[in-house]
Coordinates of N, CA and C in Angstrom, one line a residue:
X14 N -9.2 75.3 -49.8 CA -9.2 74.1 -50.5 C -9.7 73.0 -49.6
X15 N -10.8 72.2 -50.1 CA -11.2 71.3 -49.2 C -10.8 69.7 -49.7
X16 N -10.3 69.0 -48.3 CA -9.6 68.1 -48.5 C -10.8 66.8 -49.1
X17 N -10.3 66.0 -49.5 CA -11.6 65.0 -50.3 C -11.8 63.9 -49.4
X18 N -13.4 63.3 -49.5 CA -13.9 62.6 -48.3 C -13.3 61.0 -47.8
X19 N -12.8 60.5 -47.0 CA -12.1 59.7 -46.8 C -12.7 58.7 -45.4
X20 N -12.4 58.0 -45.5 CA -12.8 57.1 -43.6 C -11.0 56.2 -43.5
X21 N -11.6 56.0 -42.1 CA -10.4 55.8 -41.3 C -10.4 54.2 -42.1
X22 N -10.9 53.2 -42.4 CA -10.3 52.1 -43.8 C -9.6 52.7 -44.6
X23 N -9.9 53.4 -45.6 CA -9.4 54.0 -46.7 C -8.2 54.7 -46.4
X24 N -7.8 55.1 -44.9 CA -6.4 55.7 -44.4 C -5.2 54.1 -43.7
X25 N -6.1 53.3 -43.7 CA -5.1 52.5 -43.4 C -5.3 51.4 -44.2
X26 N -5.5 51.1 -45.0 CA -5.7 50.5 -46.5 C -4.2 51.5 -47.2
X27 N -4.5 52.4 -47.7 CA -2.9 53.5 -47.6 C -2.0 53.7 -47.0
X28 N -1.8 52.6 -45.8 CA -0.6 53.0 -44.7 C 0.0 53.8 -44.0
X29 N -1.7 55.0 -43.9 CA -0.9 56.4 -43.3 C -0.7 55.7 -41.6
X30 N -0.9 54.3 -41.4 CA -1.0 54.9 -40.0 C 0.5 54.4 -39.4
X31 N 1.6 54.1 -40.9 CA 3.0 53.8 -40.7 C 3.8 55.3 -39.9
X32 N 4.6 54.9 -39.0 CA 5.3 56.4 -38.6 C 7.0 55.9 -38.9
X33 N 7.5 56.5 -38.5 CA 8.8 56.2 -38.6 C 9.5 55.4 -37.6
X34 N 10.8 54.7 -37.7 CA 11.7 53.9 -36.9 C 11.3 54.5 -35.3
X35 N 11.4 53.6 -34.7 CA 11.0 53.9 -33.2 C 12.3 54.2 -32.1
X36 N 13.8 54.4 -33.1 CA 14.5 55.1 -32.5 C 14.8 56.5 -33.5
X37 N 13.7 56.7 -34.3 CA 14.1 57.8 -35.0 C 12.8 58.8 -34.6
X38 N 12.3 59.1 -33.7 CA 10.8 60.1 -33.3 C 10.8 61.2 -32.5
X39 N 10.1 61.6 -32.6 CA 10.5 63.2 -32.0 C 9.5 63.2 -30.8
X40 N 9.8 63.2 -29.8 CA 8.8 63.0 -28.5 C 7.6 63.7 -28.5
X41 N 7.7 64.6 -29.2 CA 6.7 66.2 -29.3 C 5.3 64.9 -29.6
X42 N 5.9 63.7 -30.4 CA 4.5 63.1 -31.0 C 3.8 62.0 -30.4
X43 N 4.5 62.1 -29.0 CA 4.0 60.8 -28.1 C 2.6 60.7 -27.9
X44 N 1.6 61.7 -27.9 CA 0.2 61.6 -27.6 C -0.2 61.1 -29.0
X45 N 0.4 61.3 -30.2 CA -0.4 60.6 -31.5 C 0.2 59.6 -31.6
X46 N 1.1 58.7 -31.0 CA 1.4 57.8 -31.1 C 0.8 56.1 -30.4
X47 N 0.2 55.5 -31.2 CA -0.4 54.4 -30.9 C 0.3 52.9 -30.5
X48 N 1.2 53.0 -30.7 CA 2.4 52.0 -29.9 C 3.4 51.5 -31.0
X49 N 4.1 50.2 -31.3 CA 4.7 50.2 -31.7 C 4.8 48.5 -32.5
X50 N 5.4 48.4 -33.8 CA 5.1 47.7 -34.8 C 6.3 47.1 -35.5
X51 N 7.3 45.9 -35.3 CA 8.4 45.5 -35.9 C 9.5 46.9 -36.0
X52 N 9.8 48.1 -35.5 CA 10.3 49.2 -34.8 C 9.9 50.3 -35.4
X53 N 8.6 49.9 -35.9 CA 8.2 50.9 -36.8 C 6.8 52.1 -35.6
X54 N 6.6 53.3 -35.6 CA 5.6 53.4 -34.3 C 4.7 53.3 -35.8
X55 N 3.8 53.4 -34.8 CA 2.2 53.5 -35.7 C 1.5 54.5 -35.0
X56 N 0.9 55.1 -35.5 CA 0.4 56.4 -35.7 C -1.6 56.2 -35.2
X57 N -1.8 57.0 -34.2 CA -3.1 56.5 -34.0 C -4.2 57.5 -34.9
X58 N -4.7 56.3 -35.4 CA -5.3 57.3 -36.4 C -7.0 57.4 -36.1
X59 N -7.3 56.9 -35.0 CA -8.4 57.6 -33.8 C -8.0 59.3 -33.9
X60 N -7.0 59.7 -33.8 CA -7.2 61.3 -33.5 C -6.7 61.4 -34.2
X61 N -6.0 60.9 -35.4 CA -6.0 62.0 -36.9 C -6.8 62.1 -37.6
X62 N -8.0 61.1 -37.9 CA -9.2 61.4 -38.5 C -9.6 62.7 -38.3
X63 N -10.3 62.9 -37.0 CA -10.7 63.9 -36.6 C -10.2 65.2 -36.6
X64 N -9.1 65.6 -36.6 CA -8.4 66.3 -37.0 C -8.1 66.6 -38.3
X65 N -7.6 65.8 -39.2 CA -7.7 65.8 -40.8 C -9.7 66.6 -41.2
X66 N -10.1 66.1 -40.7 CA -11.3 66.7 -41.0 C -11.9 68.0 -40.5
X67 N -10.7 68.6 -39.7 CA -10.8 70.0 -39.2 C -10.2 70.8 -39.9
X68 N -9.1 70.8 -40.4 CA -7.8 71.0 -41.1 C -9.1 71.3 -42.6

């Protein structure tokens, strides 16, 4: 199943690039993690595009 065509506006226009509380994260995700946002992380979505598009 192929996922449908998107750009990195249209992913943060949708707020994927919200992560969760910044004392609630699992370290495993420190390399996708883009820093940090009222204690929310934010998610760098430089390398999930590219990825999502491999996937």
């Amino acid at each position: 199943m192929a996922l449908p065509d998107f750009s990195m506006r249209q992913l943060l226009e949708a707020g994927i690039h919200f992560g969760h509380q910044t004392h609630r994260w699992n370290p495993k995700m420190a390399p996708y993690i883009y820093g940090a946002r009222n204690n929310i992380h934010i998610i760098d979505l430089s390398q999930t595009v590219p990825l999502l598009h491999q996937a």
